[in-house]
CSV table of C-alpha atoms and ligand atoms in Angstrom, one decimal:
chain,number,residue,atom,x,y,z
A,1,UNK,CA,0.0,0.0,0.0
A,2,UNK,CA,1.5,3.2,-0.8
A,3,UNK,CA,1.4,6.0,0.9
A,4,UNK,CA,0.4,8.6,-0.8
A,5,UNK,CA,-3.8,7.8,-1.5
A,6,UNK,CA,-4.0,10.8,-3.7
A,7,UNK,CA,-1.8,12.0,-6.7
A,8,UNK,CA,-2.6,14.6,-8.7
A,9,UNK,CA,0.0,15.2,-11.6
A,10,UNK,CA,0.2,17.7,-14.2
A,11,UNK,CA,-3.5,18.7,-14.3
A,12,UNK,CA,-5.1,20.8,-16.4
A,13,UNK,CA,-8.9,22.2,-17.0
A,14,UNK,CA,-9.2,24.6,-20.1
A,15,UNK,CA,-12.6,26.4,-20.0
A,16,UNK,CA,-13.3,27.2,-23.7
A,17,UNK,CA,-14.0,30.3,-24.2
A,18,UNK,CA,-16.7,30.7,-27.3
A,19,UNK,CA,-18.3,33.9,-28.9
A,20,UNK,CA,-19.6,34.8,-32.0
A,21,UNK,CA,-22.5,33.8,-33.9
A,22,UNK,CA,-21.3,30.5,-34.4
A,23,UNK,CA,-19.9,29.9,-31.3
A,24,UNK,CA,-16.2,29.5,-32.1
A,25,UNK,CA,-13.4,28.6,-29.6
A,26,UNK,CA,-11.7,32.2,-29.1
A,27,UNK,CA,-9.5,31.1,-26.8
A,28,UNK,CA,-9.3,29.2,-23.0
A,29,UNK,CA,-9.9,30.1,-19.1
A,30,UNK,CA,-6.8,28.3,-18.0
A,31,UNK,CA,-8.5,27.5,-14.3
A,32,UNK,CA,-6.3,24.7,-13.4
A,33,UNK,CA,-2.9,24.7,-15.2
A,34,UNK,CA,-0.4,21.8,-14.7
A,35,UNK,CA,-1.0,20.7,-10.9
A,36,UNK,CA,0.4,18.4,-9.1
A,37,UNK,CA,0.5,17.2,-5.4
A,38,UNK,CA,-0.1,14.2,-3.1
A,39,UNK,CA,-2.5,13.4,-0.3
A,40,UNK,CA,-0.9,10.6,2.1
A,41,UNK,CA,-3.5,8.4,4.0
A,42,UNK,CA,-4.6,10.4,6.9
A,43,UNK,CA,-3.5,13.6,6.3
A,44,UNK,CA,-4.5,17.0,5.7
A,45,UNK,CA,-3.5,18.9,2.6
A,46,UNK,CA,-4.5,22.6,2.0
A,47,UNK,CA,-5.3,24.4,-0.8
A,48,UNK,CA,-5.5,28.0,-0.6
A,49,UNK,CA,-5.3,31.1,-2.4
A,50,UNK,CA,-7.0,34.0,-3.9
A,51,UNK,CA,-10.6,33.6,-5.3
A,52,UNK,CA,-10.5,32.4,-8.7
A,53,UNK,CA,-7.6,30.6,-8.5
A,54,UNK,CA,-8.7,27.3,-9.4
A,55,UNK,CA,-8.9,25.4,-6.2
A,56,UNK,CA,-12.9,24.9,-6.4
A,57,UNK,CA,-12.4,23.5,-10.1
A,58,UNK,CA,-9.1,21.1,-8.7
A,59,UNK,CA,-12.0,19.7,-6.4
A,60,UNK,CA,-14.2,19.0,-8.5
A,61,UNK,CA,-12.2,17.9,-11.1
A,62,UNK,CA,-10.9,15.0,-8.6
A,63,UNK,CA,-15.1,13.9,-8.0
A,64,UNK,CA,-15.7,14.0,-11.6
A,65,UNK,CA,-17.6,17.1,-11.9
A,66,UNK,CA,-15.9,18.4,-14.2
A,67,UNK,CA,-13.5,16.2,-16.3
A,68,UNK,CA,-9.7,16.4,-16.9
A,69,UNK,CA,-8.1,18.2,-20.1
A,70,UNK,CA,-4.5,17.2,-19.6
A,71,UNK,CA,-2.8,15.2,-16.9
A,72,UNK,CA,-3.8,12.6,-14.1
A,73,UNK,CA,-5.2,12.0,-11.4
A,74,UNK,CA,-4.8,8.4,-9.2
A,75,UNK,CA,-6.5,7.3,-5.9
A,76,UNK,CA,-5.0,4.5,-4.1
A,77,UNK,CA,-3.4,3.5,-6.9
A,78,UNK,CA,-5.9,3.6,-9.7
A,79,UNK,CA,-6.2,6.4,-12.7
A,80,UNK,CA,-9.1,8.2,-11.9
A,81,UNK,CA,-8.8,10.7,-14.4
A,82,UNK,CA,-12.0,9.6,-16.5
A,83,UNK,CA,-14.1,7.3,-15.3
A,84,UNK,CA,-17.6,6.3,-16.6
A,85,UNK,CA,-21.0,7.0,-14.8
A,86,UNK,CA,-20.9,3.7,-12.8
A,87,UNK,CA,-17.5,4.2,-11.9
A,88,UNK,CA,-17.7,7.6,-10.6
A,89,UNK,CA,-20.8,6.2,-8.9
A,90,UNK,CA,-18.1,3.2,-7.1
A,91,UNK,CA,-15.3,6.6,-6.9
A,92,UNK,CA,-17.8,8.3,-4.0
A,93,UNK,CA,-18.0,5.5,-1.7
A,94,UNK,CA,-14.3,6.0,-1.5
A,95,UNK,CA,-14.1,10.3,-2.3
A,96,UNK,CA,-16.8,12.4,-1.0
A,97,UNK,CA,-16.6,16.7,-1.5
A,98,UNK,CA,-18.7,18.8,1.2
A,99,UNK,CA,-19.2,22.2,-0.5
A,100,UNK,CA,-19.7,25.7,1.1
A,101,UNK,CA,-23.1,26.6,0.9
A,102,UNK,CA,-24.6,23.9,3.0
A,103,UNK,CA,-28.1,25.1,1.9
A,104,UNK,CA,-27.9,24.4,-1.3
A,105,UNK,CA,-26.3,21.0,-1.2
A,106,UNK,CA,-29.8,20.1,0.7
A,107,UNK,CA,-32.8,19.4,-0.9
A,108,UNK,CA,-35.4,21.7,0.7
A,109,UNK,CA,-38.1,18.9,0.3
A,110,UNK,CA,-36.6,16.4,1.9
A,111,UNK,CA,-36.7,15.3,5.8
A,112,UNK,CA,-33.2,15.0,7.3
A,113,UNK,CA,-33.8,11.3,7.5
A,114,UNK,CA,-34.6,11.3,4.2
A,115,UNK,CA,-31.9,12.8,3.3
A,116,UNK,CA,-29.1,10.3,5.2
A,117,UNK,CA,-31.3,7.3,3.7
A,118,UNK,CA,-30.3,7.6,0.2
A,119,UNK,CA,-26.5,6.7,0.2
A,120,UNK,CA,-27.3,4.0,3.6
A,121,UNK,CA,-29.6,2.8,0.8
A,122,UNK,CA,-27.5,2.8,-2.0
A,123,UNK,CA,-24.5,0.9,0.0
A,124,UNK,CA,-27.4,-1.6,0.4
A,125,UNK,CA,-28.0,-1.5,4.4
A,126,UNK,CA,-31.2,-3.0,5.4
A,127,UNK,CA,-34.2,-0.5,5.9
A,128,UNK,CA,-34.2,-2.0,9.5
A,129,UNK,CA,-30.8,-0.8,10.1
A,130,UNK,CA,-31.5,2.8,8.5
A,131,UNK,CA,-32.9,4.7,11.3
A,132,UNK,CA,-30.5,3.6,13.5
A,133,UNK,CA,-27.6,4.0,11.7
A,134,UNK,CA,-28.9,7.4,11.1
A,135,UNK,CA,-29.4,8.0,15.3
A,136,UNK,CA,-25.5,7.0,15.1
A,137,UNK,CA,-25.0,9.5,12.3
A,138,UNK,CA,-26.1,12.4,14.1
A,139,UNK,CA,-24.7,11.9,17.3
A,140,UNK,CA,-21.7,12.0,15.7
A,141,UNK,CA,-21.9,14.7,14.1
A,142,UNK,CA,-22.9,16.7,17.1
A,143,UNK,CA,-27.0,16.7,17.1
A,144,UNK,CA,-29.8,16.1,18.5
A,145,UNK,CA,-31.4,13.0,16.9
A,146,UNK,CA,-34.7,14.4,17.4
A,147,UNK,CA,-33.3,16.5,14.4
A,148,UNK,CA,-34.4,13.8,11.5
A,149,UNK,CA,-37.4,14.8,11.9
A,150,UNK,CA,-36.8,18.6,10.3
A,151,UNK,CA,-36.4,20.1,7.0
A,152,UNK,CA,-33.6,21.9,6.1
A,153,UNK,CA,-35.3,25.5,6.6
A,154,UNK,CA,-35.8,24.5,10.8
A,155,UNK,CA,-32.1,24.0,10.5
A,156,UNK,CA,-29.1,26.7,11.1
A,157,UNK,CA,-26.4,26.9,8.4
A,158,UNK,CA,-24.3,25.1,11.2
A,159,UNK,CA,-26.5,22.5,11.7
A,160,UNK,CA,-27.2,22.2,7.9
A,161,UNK,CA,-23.5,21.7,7.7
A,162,UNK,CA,-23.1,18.7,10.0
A,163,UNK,CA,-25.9,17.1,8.0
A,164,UNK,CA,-23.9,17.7,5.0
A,165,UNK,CA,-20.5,16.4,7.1
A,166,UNK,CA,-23.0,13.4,8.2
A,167,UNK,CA,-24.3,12.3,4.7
A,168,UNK,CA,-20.3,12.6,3.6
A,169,UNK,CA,-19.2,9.9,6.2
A,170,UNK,CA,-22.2,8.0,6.0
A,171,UNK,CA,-20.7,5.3,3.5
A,172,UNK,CA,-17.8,5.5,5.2
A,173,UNK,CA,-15.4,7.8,2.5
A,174,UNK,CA,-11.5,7.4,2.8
A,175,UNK,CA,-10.8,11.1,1.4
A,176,UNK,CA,-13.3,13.9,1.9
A,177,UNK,CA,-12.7,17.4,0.2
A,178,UNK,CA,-14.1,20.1,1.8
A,179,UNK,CA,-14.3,23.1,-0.5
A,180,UNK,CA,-14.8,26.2,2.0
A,181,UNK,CA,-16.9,24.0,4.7
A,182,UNK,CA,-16.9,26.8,7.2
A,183,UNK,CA,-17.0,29.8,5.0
A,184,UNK,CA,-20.5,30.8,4.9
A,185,UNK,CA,-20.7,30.1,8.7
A,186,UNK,CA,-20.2,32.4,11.8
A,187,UNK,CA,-16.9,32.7,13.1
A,188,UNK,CA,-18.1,30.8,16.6
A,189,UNK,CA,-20.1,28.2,14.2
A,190,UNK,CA,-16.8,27.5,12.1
A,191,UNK,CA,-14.6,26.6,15.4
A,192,UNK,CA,-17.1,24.1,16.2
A,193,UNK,CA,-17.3,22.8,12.4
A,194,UNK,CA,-13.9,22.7,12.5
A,195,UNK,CA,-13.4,20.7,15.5
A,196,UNK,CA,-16.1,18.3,14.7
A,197,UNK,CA,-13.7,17.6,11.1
A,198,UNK,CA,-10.6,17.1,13.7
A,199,UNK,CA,-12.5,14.4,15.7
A,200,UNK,CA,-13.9,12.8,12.5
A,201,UNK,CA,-11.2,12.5,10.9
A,202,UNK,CA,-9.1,10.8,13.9
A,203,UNK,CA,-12.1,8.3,14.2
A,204,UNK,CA,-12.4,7.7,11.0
A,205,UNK,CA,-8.9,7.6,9.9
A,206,UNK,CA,-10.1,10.2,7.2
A,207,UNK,CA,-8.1,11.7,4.5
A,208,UNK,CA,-8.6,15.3,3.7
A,209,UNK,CA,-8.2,17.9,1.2
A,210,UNK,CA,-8.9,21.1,2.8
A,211,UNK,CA,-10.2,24.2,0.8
A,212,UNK,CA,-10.0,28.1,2.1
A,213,UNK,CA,-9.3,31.2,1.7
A,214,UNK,CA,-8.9,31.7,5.6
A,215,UNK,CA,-5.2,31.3,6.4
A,216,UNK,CA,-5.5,31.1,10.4
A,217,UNK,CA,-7.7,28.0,9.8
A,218,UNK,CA,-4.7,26.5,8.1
A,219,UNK,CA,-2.6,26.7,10.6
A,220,UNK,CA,-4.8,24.5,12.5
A,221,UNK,CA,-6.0,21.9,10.4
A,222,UNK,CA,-3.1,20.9,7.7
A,223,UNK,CA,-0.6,19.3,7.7
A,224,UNK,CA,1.1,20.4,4.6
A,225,UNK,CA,-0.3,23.4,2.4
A,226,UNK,CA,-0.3,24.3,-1.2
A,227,UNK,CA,-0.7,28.1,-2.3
A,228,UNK,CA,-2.5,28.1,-5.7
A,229,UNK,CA,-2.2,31.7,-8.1
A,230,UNK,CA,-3.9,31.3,-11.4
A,231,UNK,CA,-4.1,27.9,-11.9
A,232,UNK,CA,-1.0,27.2,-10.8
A,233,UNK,CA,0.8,25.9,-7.6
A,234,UNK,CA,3.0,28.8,-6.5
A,235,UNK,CA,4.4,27.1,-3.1
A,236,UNK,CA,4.1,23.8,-1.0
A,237,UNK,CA,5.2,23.1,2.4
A,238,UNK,CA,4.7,21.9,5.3
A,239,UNK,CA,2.2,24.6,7.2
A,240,UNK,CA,4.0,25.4,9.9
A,241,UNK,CA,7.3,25.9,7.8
A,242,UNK,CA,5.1,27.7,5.4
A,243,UNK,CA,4.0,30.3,7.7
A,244,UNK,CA,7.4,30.6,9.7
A,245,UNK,CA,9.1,31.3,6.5
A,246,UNK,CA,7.3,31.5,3.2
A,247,UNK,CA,9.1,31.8,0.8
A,248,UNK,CA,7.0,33.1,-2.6
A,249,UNK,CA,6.2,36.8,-2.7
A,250,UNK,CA,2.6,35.7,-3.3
A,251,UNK,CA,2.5,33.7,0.1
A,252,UNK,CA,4.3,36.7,2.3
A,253,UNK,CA,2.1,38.9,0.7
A,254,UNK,CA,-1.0,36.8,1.7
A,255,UNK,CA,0.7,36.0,5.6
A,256,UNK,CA,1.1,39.7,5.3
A,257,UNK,CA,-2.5,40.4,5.3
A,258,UNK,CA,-3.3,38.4,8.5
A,259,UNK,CA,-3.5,40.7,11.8
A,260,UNK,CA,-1.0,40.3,14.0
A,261,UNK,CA,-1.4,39.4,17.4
A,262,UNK,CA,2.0,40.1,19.4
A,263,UNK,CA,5.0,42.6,19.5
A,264,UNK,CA,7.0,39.4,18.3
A,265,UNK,CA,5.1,38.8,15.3
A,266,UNK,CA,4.9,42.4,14.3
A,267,UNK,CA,8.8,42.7,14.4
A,268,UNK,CA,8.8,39.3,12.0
A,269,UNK,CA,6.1,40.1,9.8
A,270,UNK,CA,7.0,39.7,6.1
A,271,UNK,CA,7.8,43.5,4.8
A,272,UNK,CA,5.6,43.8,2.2
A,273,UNK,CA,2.5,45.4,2.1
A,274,UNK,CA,-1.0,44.1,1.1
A,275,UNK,CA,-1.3,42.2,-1.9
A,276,UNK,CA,-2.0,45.4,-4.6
A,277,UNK,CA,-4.4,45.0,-8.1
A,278,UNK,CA,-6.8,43.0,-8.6
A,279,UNK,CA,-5.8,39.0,-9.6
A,280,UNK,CA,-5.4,38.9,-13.4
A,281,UNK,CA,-7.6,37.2,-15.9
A,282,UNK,CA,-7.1,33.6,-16.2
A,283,UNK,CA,-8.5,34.0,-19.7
A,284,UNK,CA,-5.2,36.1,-20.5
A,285,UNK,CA,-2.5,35.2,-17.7
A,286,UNK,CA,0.7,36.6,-17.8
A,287,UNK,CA,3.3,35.7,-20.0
A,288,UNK,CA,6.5,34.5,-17.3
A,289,UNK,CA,5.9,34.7,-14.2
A,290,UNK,CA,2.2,34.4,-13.7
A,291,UNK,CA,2.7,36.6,-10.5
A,292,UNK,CA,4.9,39.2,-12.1
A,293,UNK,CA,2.3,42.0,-12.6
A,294,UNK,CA,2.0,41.9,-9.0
A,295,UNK,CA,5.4,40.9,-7.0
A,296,UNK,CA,7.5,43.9,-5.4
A,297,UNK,CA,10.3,41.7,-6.4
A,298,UNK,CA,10.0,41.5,-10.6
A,299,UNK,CA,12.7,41.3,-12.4
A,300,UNK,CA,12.6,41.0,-16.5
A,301,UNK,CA,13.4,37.5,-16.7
A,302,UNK,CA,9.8,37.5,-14.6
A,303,UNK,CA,8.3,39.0,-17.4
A,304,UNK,CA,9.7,36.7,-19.9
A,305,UNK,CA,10.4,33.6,-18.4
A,306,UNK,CA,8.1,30.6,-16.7
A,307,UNK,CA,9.3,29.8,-14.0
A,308,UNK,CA,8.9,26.2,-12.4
A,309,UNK,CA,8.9,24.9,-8.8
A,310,UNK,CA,12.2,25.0,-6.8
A,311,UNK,CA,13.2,23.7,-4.4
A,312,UNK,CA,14.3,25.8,-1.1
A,313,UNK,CA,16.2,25.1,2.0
A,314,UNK,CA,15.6,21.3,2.1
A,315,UNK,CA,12.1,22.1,2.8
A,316,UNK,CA,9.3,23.2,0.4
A,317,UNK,CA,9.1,24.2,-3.3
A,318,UNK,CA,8.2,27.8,-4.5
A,319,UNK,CA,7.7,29.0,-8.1
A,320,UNK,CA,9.9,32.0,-7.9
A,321,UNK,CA,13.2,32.7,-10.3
A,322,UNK,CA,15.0,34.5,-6.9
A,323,UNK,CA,15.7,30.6,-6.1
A,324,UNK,CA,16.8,29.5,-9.2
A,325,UNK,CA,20.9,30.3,-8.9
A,326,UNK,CA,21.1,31.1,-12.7
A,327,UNK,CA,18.9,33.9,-12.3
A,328,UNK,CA,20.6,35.0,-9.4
A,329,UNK,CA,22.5,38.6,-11.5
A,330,UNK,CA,18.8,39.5,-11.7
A,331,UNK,CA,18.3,39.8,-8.0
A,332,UNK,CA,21.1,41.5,-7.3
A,333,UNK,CA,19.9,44.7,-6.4
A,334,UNK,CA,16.4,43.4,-4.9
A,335,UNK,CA,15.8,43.1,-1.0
A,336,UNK,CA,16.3,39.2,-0.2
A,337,UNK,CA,13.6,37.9,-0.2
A,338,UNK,CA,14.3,35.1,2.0
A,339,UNK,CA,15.0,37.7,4.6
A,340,UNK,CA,12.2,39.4,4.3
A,341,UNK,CA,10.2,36.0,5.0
A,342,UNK,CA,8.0,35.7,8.3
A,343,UNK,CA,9.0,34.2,11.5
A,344,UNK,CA,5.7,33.9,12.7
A,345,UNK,CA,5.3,32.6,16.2
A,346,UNK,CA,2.3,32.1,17.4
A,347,UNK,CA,-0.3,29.7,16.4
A,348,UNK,CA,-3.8,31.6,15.3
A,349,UNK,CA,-6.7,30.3,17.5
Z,401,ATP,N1,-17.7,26.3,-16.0
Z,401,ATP,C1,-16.8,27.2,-16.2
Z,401,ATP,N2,-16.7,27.9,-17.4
Z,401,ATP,C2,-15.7,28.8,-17.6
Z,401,ATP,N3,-14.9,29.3,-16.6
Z,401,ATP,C3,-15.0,28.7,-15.4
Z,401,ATP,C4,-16.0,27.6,-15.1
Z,401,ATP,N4,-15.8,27.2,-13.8
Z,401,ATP,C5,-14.8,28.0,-13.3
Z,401,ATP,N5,-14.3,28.9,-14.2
Z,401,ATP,C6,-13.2,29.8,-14.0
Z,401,ATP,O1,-12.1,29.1,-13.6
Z,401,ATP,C7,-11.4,29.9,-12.7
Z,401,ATP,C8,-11.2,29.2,-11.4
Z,401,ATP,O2,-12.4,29.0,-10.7
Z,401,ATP,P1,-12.6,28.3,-9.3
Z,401,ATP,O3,-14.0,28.3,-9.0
Z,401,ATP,O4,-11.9,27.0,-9.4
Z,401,ATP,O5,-11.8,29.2,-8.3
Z,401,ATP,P2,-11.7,29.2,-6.8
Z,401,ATP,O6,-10.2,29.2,-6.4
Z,401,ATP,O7,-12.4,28.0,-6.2
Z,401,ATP,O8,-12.4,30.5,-6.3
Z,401,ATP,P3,-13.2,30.9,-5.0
Z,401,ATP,O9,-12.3,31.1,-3.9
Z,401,ATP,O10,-14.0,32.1,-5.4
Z,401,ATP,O11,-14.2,29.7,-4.8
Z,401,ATP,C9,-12.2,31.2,-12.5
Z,401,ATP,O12,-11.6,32.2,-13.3
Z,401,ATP,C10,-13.6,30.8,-13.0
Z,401,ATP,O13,-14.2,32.0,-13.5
Z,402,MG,MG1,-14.1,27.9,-5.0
């Protein structure tokens, strides 16, 4: 058994883009744009970065919602890449995706019991068994059982996402992805939410993929973190490495933005200011560097030339030309950027 139950290489997901009377191919939305990472059994992995980045399309991609243009995708050691109805149907016993509106992903017609019935139904256990199993279900997710009795509308959005969180581990899933599970819930809500995950996961011996745009929560739930910029992966490392010392403009720029809470942290934080502009088009990225048009740092081999992932200081990878050593003339006269990286000390709450 490998380790890794998740590996995502070189993917890609072109939007066409059409216009004209006759609807021609003009060009592509490049949402997802030569990928790769692994998941290992049991961990954590998250995905972060600015909106429209690509991380909700990565997700679904790996479900099956949306199918692949270019490279692979393998869980536990199968190519999942593209898989026919019934296997998709056999992939989410295994994968299963909890999304951020957790009013939407319930039908507003159906009972909560109804609702946890279908997949106990479709994995074939016993109508005897149902309502019980259900009972189990909602305990463990934190809620009255007396609660399978209501429609989503007697529901909060916190209690509408622990039935979402409860349908997802219902069949028993070895990697859940939750795209922004805590995002349209109130701060005190999404500690809870967030906890619950933590226990779940430890019971469960889950895997996840974590999606958000909130970096404190990072800090406490992953493991290891990828920071996505138009498609692309622009660093990976472990989290705590990450925030102590990122390395990629983009991810000090996005620490950066994160209040500070001590004297200490103040004196560490990364130098730069606010990310500035808005994120460019992913129907027209930038030629080079896709984060040239935005880094304090650019240089014009930035402009010109891709740039792909390094690796830095035996730990982490960042998609930056300051760590590639035959660029290194063009950094001369730039602040280093390795010392302007964070030492960030304490953990967020
Ligand atoms: N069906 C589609 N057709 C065309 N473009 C799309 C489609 N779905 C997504 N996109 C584009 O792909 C890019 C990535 O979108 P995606 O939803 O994956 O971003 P995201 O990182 O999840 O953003 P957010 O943080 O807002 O959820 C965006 O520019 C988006 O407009
Ligand atoms: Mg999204």
């Amino acid at each position: 058994m490998s380790e890794s139950l998740l590996e995502v290489r070189n993917l890609e997901k072109y939007f066409p883009i059409k216009s004209g009377l006759f609807q021609r191919t003009t060009g592509h939305v490049k949402a997802v744009d030569g990928v790769s990472f692994d998941i290992n059994r049991g961990e954590t992995l998250a995905l972060i970065g600015e909106s429209g980045s690509g991380k909700s399309t990565i997700a679904e991609t790996i479900i099956g919602l949306k199918s692949a243009t270019g490279g692979s995708i393998t869980f536990d050691g199968e190519d999942i890449t593209d898989l026919s109805e019934s296997e998709l149907e056999d992939l989410r016993t295994k994968v299963q995706m909890v999304f951020q509106d957790p009013t939407s992903s319930l039908n507003p017609r159906r009972t909560v019991e109804q609702t946890l019935e279908v997949p106990l139904k479709a994995r074939g256990v016993p109508r005897g068994e149902r309502v019980s199993r259900i009972v189990d279900l909602l305990e463990r997710v934190e809620l009255n059982p007396e609660h399978r009795h209501r429609y989503p509308h007697e529901l909060s959005g916190g209690q509408k996402q622990r039935i979402n969180i409860a349908r997802a581990i219902s069949i028993e899933p070895e990697l859940l992805i939750l795209d922004e599970p805590t995002s349209a819930l109130d701060v005190s809500v999404q500690a809870k939410i967030v906890r619950l995950l933590d226990d779940l996961q430890e019971e469960f011996d889950l895997t996840y993929l974590f999606i958000t745009h909130d970096l404190s929560l990072v800090r406490n739930v992953a493991e290891r973190t990828a920071v996505m910029y138009l498609g692309q992966i622009q660093e990976r490392a472990q989290t705590e490495q990450l925030f102590e010392q990122p390395h990629h403009p983009y991810t000090q720029a996005l620490l950066s933005a994160i209040p500070v809470t001590s004297d200490d942290e103040e004196a560490y934080k990364p130098q730069q200011d606010r990310l500035e502009g808005e994120i460019p088009s992913p129907e027209n990225v930038p030629t080079g560097c896709r984060f040239h048009t935005r880094c304090p740092y650019a240089t014009d081999v930035c402009e010109t030339d891709q740039v792909p992932l390094h690796a830095v200081d035996d730990h982490g990878e960042a998609r930056c030309h300051i760590y590639d050593p035959e660029h290194a003339d063009a950094f001369e006269n730039v602040p280093d950027v390795k010392t302007a990286a964070a030492v960030r000390s304490t953990p967020h709450e």
